[in-house]
Short mmCIF file of C-alpha atoms in Angstrom, two decimals:
data_model
loop_
_atom_site.label_atom_id
_atom_site.label_comp_id
_atom_site.label_asym_id
_atom_site.label_seq_id
_atom_site.Cartn_x
_atom_site.Cartn_y
_atom_site.Cartn_z
CA MET Q 166 -153.85 191.28 82.72
CA ARG Q 167 -153.98 188.65 80.30
CA LYS Q 168 -155.87 189.86 76.89
CA ILE Q 169 -158.49 188.22 74.83
CA LEU Q 170 -156.47 189.18 70.96
CA ALA Q 171 -159.60 188.23 69.28
CA VAL Q 172 -163.65 187.41 69.42
CA LEU Q 173 -165.59 185.60 67.24
CA LEU Q 174 -169.69 186.26 67.33
CA SER Q 175 -172.24 185.44 64.84
CA VAL Q 176 -172.80 183.60 61.76
CA VAL Q 177 -169.69 186.40 59.85
CA LEU Q 178 -166.33 184.40 60.33
CA ALA Q 179 -164.58 186.77 57.57
CA VAL Q 180 -164.22 189.63 60.02
CA SER Q 181 -162.72 189.17 63.19
CA VAL Q 182 -162.58 191.73 66.12
CA LEU Q 183 -159.63 192.16 68.03
CA LEU Q 184 -159.11 193.70 71.34
CA VAL Q 185 -155.21 194.41 70.94
CA PRO Q 186 -153.20 197.22 72.66
CA ALA Q 187 -152.43 200.57 71.12
CA GLY Q 188 -149.09 200.36 68.64
CA ALA Q 189 -146.36 200.26 70.37
CA ALA Q 190 -144.33 203.29 70.47
CA VAL Q 191 -141.56 204.19 68.38
CA ASP Q 192 -138.06 202.19 68.23
CA ALA Q 193 -135.26 205.05 69.24
CA ASN Q 194 -132.43 203.16 67.81
CA ARG Q 195 -134.31 202.65 64.70
CA PHE Q 196 -135.67 206.43 64.49
CA TRP Q 197 -131.59 207.23 64.62
CA GLN Q 198 -130.72 204.76 61.92
CA GLU Q 199 -133.14 205.82 59.50
CA ASN Q 200 -133.14 209.66 59.72
CA GLY Q 201 -129.97 210.63 61.90
CA ASP Q 202 -128.56 212.32 58.94
CA LYS Q 203 -131.47 213.91 57.26
CA LEU Q 204 -131.97 215.56 61.87
CA MET Q 205 -127.77 216.56 61.74
CA GLN Q 206 -128.54 217.81 58.87
CA GLN Q 207 -131.05 220.26 60.25
CA ASN Q 208 -128.41 220.28 63.15
CA ILE Q 209 -130.09 218.34 65.12
CA PHE Q 210 -128.44 215.31 67.15
CA GLN Q 211 -128.57 212.51 69.22
CA TYR Q 212 -126.95 212.59 72.51
CA GLY Q 213 -126.93 209.31 74.47
CA GLU Q 214 -128.97 206.94 74.44
CA ARG Q 215 -133.16 206.86 74.97
CA PRO Q 216 -135.95 205.94 73.72
CA PHE Q 217 -138.83 207.98 73.05
CA ARG Q 218 -141.28 208.63 76.45
CA GLU Q 219 -144.19 210.01 76.22
CA GLY Q 220 -143.50 210.97 72.44
CA LEU Q 221 -140.81 212.95 73.27
CA MET Q 222 -137.27 212.81 73.19
CA PRO Q 223 -134.91 215.24 74.55
CA ALA Q 224 -131.93 216.41 71.55
CA LEU Q 225 -129.51 219.24 71.06
CA VAL Q 226 -131.72 221.56 68.30
CA ASN Q 227 -128.71 224.18 67.15
CA ASP Q 228 -126.92 223.73 70.12
CA GLN Q 229 -129.28 224.12 73.19
CA TRP Q 230 -131.50 221.05 74.97
CA ASN Q 231 -135.06 220.85 73.44
CA TYR Q 232 -137.15 218.07 72.30
CA ILE Q 233 -138.47 216.12 69.22
CA ASN Q 234 -141.18 214.10 68.72
CA GLU Q 235 -141.47 210.31 66.44
CA LYS Q 236 -142.25 212.32 63.42
CA GLY Q 237 -138.40 214.24 63.87
CA GLU Q 238 -140.05 217.39 64.38
CA VAL Q 239 -139.00 219.59 67.44
CA VAL Q 240 -141.18 220.92 69.80
CA ASP Q 241 -140.11 224.03 71.63
CA LEU Q 242 -140.74 223.13 75.60
CA ASN Q 243 -137.05 224.91 76.43
CA ARG Q 244 -138.36 228.50 75.07
CA ASP Q 245 -134.69 229.52 75.80
CA ARG Q 246 -135.46 229.59 79.48
CA PHE Q 247 -133.22 225.68 80.72
CA MET Q 248 -129.83 225.23 79.91
CA TYR Q 249 -130.78 220.75 80.60
CA VAL Q 250 -134.08 218.97 79.47
CA PHE Q 251 -134.40 215.78 80.66
CA ASP Q 252 -137.40 212.54 79.72
CA PHE Q 253 -140.64 212.71 80.04
CA PHE Q 254 -141.95 210.65 83.28
CA GLU Q 255 -145.57 210.59 84.50
CA GLY Q 256 -146.43 214.21 82.90
CA LEU Q 257 -143.88 215.19 84.03
CA ALA Q 258 -139.42 216.22 83.29
CA ALA Q 259 -137.18 218.05 85.11
CA VAL Q 260 -135.35 221.19 83.91
CA MET Q 261 -132.67 223.16 84.48
CA ASP Q 262 -132.71 226.74 85.30
CA LYS Q 263 -130.01 228.41 82.37
CA ASP Q 264 -129.21 231.15 85.43
CA THR Q 265 -130.04 229.46 88.52
CA MET Q 266 -128.32 226.32 87.83
CA LYS Q 267 -131.36 224.96 89.83
CA VAL Q 268 -133.63 222.80 88.73
CA GLY Q 269 -137.32 222.68 88.37
CA TYR Q 270 -140.35 220.27 86.50
CA ILE Q 271 -142.69 220.88 83.92
CA ASP Q 272 -145.21 219.56 81.86
CA THR Q 273 -146.00 218.50 78.16
CA THR Q 274 -146.98 221.77 77.12
CA GLY Q 275 -143.57 223.67 78.84
CA LYS Q 276 -145.40 225.03 81.38
CA LEU Q 277 -142.83 225.37 84.56
CA VAL Q 278 -145.06 223.21 87.37
CA ILE Q 279 -142.97 223.22 89.73
CA PRO Q 280 -140.52 226.10 89.94
CA CYS Q 281 -136.36 225.49 89.69
CA GLN Q 282 -135.25 225.45 93.47
CA PHE Q 283 -133.25 222.06 93.38
CA TYR Q 284 -130.54 221.12 92.69
CA ALA Q 285 -128.23 218.69 90.25
CA PHE Q 286 -125.59 215.89 91.30
CA ASP Q 287 -122.68 216.30 88.85
CA SER Q 288 -120.70 213.04 88.07
CA MET Q 289 -117.51 213.21 86.43
CA GLY Q 290 -119.25 215.52 83.43
CA SER Q 291 -122.49 213.65 83.30
CA ILE Q 292 -125.82 215.25 85.83
CA TYR Q 293 -128.07 213.40 87.29
CA VAL Q 294 -131.81 214.72 88.78
CA GLY Q 295 -134.92 212.49 90.41
CA TYR Q 296 -136.79 211.68 87.99
CA PHE Q 297 -141.00 211.18 89.07
CA HIS Q 298 -141.55 207.15 89.73
CA ASN Q 299 -144.76 205.77 91.71
CA GLY Q 300 -146.01 210.21 92.48
CA LYS Q 301 -142.59 211.53 93.32
CA ALA Q 302 -139.48 211.86 92.54
CA THR Q 303 -136.23 212.77 94.27
CA VAL Q 304 -133.94 216.20 94.90
CA PHE Q 305 -131.67 217.68 96.23
CA THR Q 306 -132.27 220.51 98.42
CA ASP Q 307 -129.00 221.95 99.67
CA GLY Q 308 -126.60 221.27 96.40
CA LYS Q 309 -123.31 220.33 98.68
CA PHE Q 310 -121.61 217.08 97.41
CA THR Q 311 -118.54 216.03 98.63
CA PRO Q 312 -115.45 216.09 96.86
CA THR Q 313 -113.59 212.89 95.92
CA GLU Q 314 -109.97 212.10 95.73
CA TYR Q 315 -110.54 211.13 92.09
CA GLY Q 316 -111.98 214.61 91.03
CA GLY Q 317 -115.88 214.78 91.10
CA SER Q 318 -118.41 214.31 94.20
CA THR Q 319 -120.24 212.02 95.97
CA VAL Q 320 -123.32 211.59 96.49
CA LYS Q 321 -123.09 210.07 100.45
CA GLY Q 322 -123.65 212.58 102.78
CA ALA Q 323 -126.45 214.46 100.28
CA GLN Q 324 -129.75 216.21 101.77
CA ILE Q 325 -132.38 214.98 99.59
CA ALA Q 326 -136.50 214.83 99.67
CA GLU Q 327 -138.79 213.75 98.02
CA ILE Q 328 -141.35 215.15 95.74
CA ASN Q 329 -145.41 215.18 94.57
CA LYS Q 330 -146.30 216.74 91.50
CA SER Q 331 -147.33 219.89 93.34
CA GLY Q 332 -144.12 220.07 94.83
CA SER Q 333 -144.79 219.37 98.62
CA LYS Q 334 -141.48 218.01 99.45
CA SER Q 335 -141.32 214.58 102.45
CA ASN Q 336 -139.24 212.23 103.62
CA ALA Q 337 -136.41 214.83 104.21
CA ARG Q 338 -133.16 212.96 104.85
CA THR Q 339 -129.36 212.53 104.46
CA TRP Q 340 -128.25 209.63 101.54
CA ASP Q 341 -126.05 207.65 103.76
CA SER Q 342 -124.41 205.75 100.59
CA ASP Q 343 -122.41 206.67 97.22
CA ASP Q 344 -124.71 204.46 95.25
CA LEU Q 345 -126.67 205.82 92.88
CA THR Q 346 -129.57 203.83 92.67
CA GLY Q 347 -132.84 203.34 95.06
CA LEU Q 348 -132.41 207.19 93.62
CA TYR Q 349 -134.51 206.83 91.08
CA LEU Q 350 -131.98 209.76 88.35
CA ILE Q 351 -131.65 209.79 85.30
CA GLY Q 352 -128.69 211.27 83.84
CA ASP Q 353 -128.61 213.78 80.72
CA ASN Q 354 -127.06 211.67 78.29
CA GLY Q 355 -130.50 209.24 79.79
CA TYR Q 356 -128.58 206.79 81.88
CA MET Q 357 -130.65 205.25 84.34
CA PRO Q 358 -128.84 203.51 87.17
CA ASP Q 359 -132.18 202.03 89.00
CA ALA Q 360 -133.16 200.98 85.33
CA GLU Q 361 -134.64 197.23 85.18
CA GLU Q 362 -131.76 195.28 82.92
CA ILE Q 363 -133.60 194.50 79.08
CA PRO Q 364 -133.95 191.00 78.65
CA MET Q 365 -132.51 189.62 75.66
CA VAL Q 366 -135.41 187.92 74.84
CA THR Q 367 -139.06 189.34 76.29
CA TYR Q 368 -142.15 187.95 76.32
CA GLY Q 369 -145.35 188.65 75.24
CA GLN Q 370 -144.73 191.58 73.86
CA ALA Q 371 -145.33 191.36 70.61
CA SER Q 372 -149.13 192.28 69.07
CA ALA Q 373 -151.48 189.30 67.35
CA HIS Q 374 -153.62 189.95 64.72
CA ILE Q 375 -156.05 186.99 62.70
CA THR Q 376 -155.96 187.85 59.07
CA GLY Q 377 -158.30 185.57 57.58
CA TYR Q 378 -158.24 181.95 57.27
CA THR Q 379 -157.57 179.75 53.81
CA ILE Q 380 -157.24 175.93 52.70
CA ASP Q 381 -153.93 174.38 51.92
CA GLU Q 382 -153.34 172.06 48.90
CA ASP Q 383 -154.05 168.31 51.75
CA TYR Q 384 -157.68 170.40 51.96
CA VAL Q 385 -156.45 171.37 56.35
CA GLY Q 386 -158.44 174.58 56.82
CA LYS Q 387 -155.69 176.99 58.27
CA MET Q 388 -156.47 180.16 60.61
CA VAL Q 389 -153.36 182.88 59.20
CA ILE Q 390 -152.45 185.06 62.27
CA GLU Q 391 -149.86 187.74 61.97
CA VAL Q 392 -147.33 188.25 65.45
CA THR Q 393 -145.98 191.85 65.06
CA ASN Q 394 -143.31 193.47 67.43
CA THR Q 395 -142.37 196.39 66.26
CA GLY Q 396 -141.46 199.43 68.68
CA ASN Q 397 -139.00 196.36 71.06
CA THR Q 398 -135.23 196.21 70.65
CA GLN Q 399 -135.58 192.56 71.57
CA PRO Q 400 -136.92 189.56 70.21
CA ASP Q 401 -139.94 188.49 71.31
CA LYS Q 402 -141.62 185.15 72.27
CA GLY Q 403 -144.83 184.00 73.47
CA ASP Q 404 -148.00 181.83 73.46
CA LEU Q 405 -151.82 182.12 72.47
CA PHE Q 406 -154.66 180.09 72.95
CA TYR Q 407 -156.82 179.19 69.98
CA ILE Q 408 -160.49 177.89 72.18
CA PRO Q 409 -162.77 177.34 69.41
CA TYR Q 410 -166.68 176.70 70.13
CA ALA Q 411 -168.26 176.67 66.78
CA LYS Q 412 -171.38 174.44 64.36
CA PHE Q 413 -170.72 174.44 61.01
CA SER Q 414 -172.73 174.32 58.05
CA GLU Q 415 -173.02 172.81 54.70
CA GLY Q 416 -170.05 174.49 52.21
CA SER Q 417 -171.35 174.69 48.77
CA GLU Q 418 -169.25 177.44 47.61
CA ILE Q 419 -166.54 175.05 48.06
CA ILE Q 420 -166.94 171.60 46.97
CA ASP Q 421 -170.66 170.46 46.15
CA ALA Q 422 -172.43 169.24 48.92
CA GLY Q 423 -169.03 168.93 51.49
CA VAL Q 424 -169.42 169.76 54.46
CA TYR Q 425 -166.77 171.91 56.62
CA VAL Q 426 -164.79 170.02 59.68
CA PRO Q 427 -163.48 171.91 62.38
CA TYR Q 428 -161.14 170.64 64.74
CA GLN Q 429 -162.49 171.56 67.82
CA TYR Q 430 -159.52 170.79 69.79
CA ILE Q 431 -158.22 174.32 72.20
CA LEU Q 432 -154.30 174.79 71.10
CA GLN Q 433 -151.00 176.47 73.01
CA ILE Q 434 -149.55 178.46 70.20
CA SER Q 435 -146.06 179.39 71.33
CA TYR Q 436 -144.46 181.96 68.86
CA GLU Q 437 -141.05 184.03 68.16
CA VAL Q 438 -140.96 186.87 66.41
CA GLU Q 439 -137.51 189.36 65.91
CA ALA Q 440 -137.29 192.51 66.75
CA ASN Q 441 -139.39 194.95 64.49
CA ALA Q 442 -140.62 192.28 62.43
CA THR Q 443 -143.82 190.45 61.38
CA THR Q 444 -144.33 186.73 61.77
CA THR Q 445 -147.39 184.77 59.76
CA LEU Q 446 -148.38 181.30 61.67
CA LYS Q 447 -150.87 179.44 59.96
CA ILE Q 448 -152.54 177.21 62.39
CA PRO Q 449 -154.58 173.94 61.26
CA VAL Q 450 -158.36 173.97 62.44
CA GLY Q 451 -159.84 171.80 60.55
CA PHE Q 452 -160.10 169.83 57.19
CA LEU Q 453 -162.75 169.50 53.96
CA PRO Q 454 -163.89 166.45 53.06
CA ASN Q 455 -160.98 164.97 49.48
CA TYR Q 456 -164.28 163.92 46.83
CA ASP Q 457 -161.18 163.89 44.65
CA GLN Q 458 -161.35 166.67 42.75
CA ASP Q 459 -158.83 169.70 43.02
CA LEU Q 460 -159.90 173.26 44.15
CA THR Q 461 -159.47 175.81 42.45
CA GLU Q 462 -157.36 178.77 43.24
CA GLY Q 463 -160.80 180.86 44.05
CA GLN Q 464 -162.55 177.91 46.19
CA ILE Q 465 -158.69 178.50 47.79
CA ALA Q 466 -159.00 181.92 48.64
CA HIS Q 467 -162.72 181.84 49.48
CA GLY Q 468 -161.52 179.46 52.51
CA TRP Q 469 -163.86 178.73 54.77
CA GLN Q 470 -164.55 182.27 55.91
CA ALA Q 471 -168.15 182.55 53.69
CA ASP Q 472 -171.75 182.88 55.96
CA GLU Q 473 -172.92 180.57 54.07
CA ASN Q 474 -170.59 178.17 55.61
CA ILE Q 475 -171.74 178.82 59.03
CA GLU Q 476 -174.48 178.75 60.99
CA SER Q 477 -172.89 179.58 64.59
CA ALA Q 478 -169.07 180.21 65.22
CA ARG Q 479 -167.68 181.42 68.81
CA THR Q 480 -163.81 181.38 68.89
CA ILE Q 481 -161.51 183.22 71.49
CA LEU Q 482 -157.66 183.84 71.33
CA ALA Q 483 -155.99 184.51 74.61
CA GLN Q 484 -151.93 185.87 74.73
CA ALA Q 485 -150.49 185.13 77.75
CA GLU Q 486 -148.47 188.48 79.33
CA THR Q 487 -145.89 186.37 81.45
CA PRO Q 488 -145.11 182.70 80.70
CA GLU Q 489 -146.39 181.83 84.51
CA GLU Q 490 -149.84 183.17 83.36
CA ALA Q 491 -148.62 180.37 80.14
CA ALA Q 492 -148.46 177.73 82.36
CA GLU Q 493 -151.37 178.42 84.70
CA LEU Q 494 -154.05 178.59 81.02
CA ARG Q 495 -151.75 175.02 79.74
CA THR Q 496 -153.14 173.84 83.22
CA PHE Q 497 -156.59 175.20 82.66
CA PHE Q 498 -157.39 174.10 79.29
CA MET Q 499 -156.08 170.33 80.16
CA GLY Q 500 -158.76 170.37 82.15
CA ALA Q 501 -161.07 170.30 79.38
CA HIS Q 502 -160.27 166.96 78.07
CA ASP Q 503 -161.69 163.30 78.36
CA TYR Q 504 -158.53 160.88 78.49
CA GLY Q 505 -161.34 158.01 77.27
CA GLU Q 506 -161.25 159.41 73.55
CA MET Q 507 -157.66 160.41 72.57
CA GLY Q 508 -154.22 160.49 73.99
CA LEU Q 509 -152.09 163.56 74.32
CA THR Q 510 -148.54 164.30 74.80
CA TYR Q 511 -148.69 167.28 74.97
CA GLU Q 512 -145.71 168.21 73.07
CA PRO Q 513 -145.65 171.01 70.65
CA ASP Q 514 -146.00 169.74 66.77
CA SER Q 515 -143.00 171.75 64.29
CA ASP Q 516 -145.19 175.14 64.21
CA GLY Q 517 -144.81 175.01 68.00
CA VAL Q 518 -148.86 174.14 68.68
CA THR Q 519 -149.61 172.04 71.47
CA ILE Q 520 -152.69 170.28 71.63
CA LEU Q 521 -154.07 171.45 75.19
CA ALA Q 522 -157.95 168.88 75.21
CA ALA Q 523 -159.73 166.85 72.62
CA PRO Q 524 -163.14 166.53 72.03
CA MET Q 525 -165.25 165.12 73.68
CA SER Q 526 -169.11 163.74 72.52
CA THR Q 527 -170.79 166.08 70.92
CA SER Q 528 -173.32 167.28 73.70
CA ARG Q 529 -171.04 166.51 77.08
CA ARG Q 530 -168.11 168.48 75.43
CA ALA Q 531 -171.02 171.31 74.72
CA GLN Q 532 -171.73 171.72 78.48
CA TYR Q 533 -168.48 171.06 79.75
CA LEU Q 534 -166.61 173.63 77.55
CA ASP Q 535 -169.17 175.75 78.26
CA GLN Q 536 -168.62 175.82 81.85
CA LYS Q 537 -164.81 176.15 81.12
CA LEU Q 538 -165.63 179.59 79.26
CA SER Q 539 -167.66 180.90 81.82
CA ALA Q 540 -164.84 180.04 84.23
CA PHE Q 541 -162.76 181.80 81.93
CA THR Q 542 -164.27 184.60 80.46
CA SER Q 543 -165.32 185.71 83.47
CA GLN Q 544 -161.58 186.66 84.65
CA PHE Q 545 -161.66 189.55 82.44
#
């Protein structure tokens, strides 16, 4: 689903109503870089590589498997019961009983909700168990694994089944492959054979926030957007869509008898932001006529966001979640352009901004854009 990042309705443009997803999870690599030495002094050690899942991460605490949270605090869900504890998925985590070496599942309170009755697969010292995926987890039901000529064993011929979150078994069968993929397993080191490869650059994962408006030395009014890419170990790129529909009155607080003139353009704003970083975009969205007088610092800081400068305003900032969605929105808004008034190249400028639609005559544009906005917002 597309994300609406800001919808501004009313005469107050200074306050942006932002509908942005909750903050991203703590980046595990950065967490260990910043806290690893301190945690080692507390006898807390990282094993393998994995993210925080559902706010928790398995770690070795005083030589025993347990959990830590995103603050680096120990969350004792083991309670001296288990040889291994694994990552949480869909509210449940696999555990291995320290006496029987059999596998069951606990919830985030540590309650053993599925008794330890299944088996783990040992692949050259790495211990694999099933994790919950779409409401089910793969379990090994008899613990008999065929030895290989290289030492260790293979999953080929193993007896497996799927369990739901109540522990009920279904789809019991013999696994007929040496391959672990398709079983949805996780190792004690965090390795997941079925995990999707993480792309070098993600798309649409950063959050965008309108922080205000400013006026530069050339009397250009600019919307300031912060794009934040925290909790993501990869750089992110994406596309924002700016749709204005506004009517402005005289800006007496900025220039006597001056009129702020908004650009009535629909814009595609492409961004790129590094991992765990924030970038600031300043997007031209209007101008003030130059009356051969300099703006004071106070007037520039005041910007064009004061109540008295705006009679009514409506602005939408939307974010595409996939490149395909960006292409769909681009085509959609290009349909709002009146080709008789301004020719457009549909090429981005040096700031990554592409004009998708230019003004029509006042009455025609208002009516037509109303129709487009109605069709657009009805999808949410």
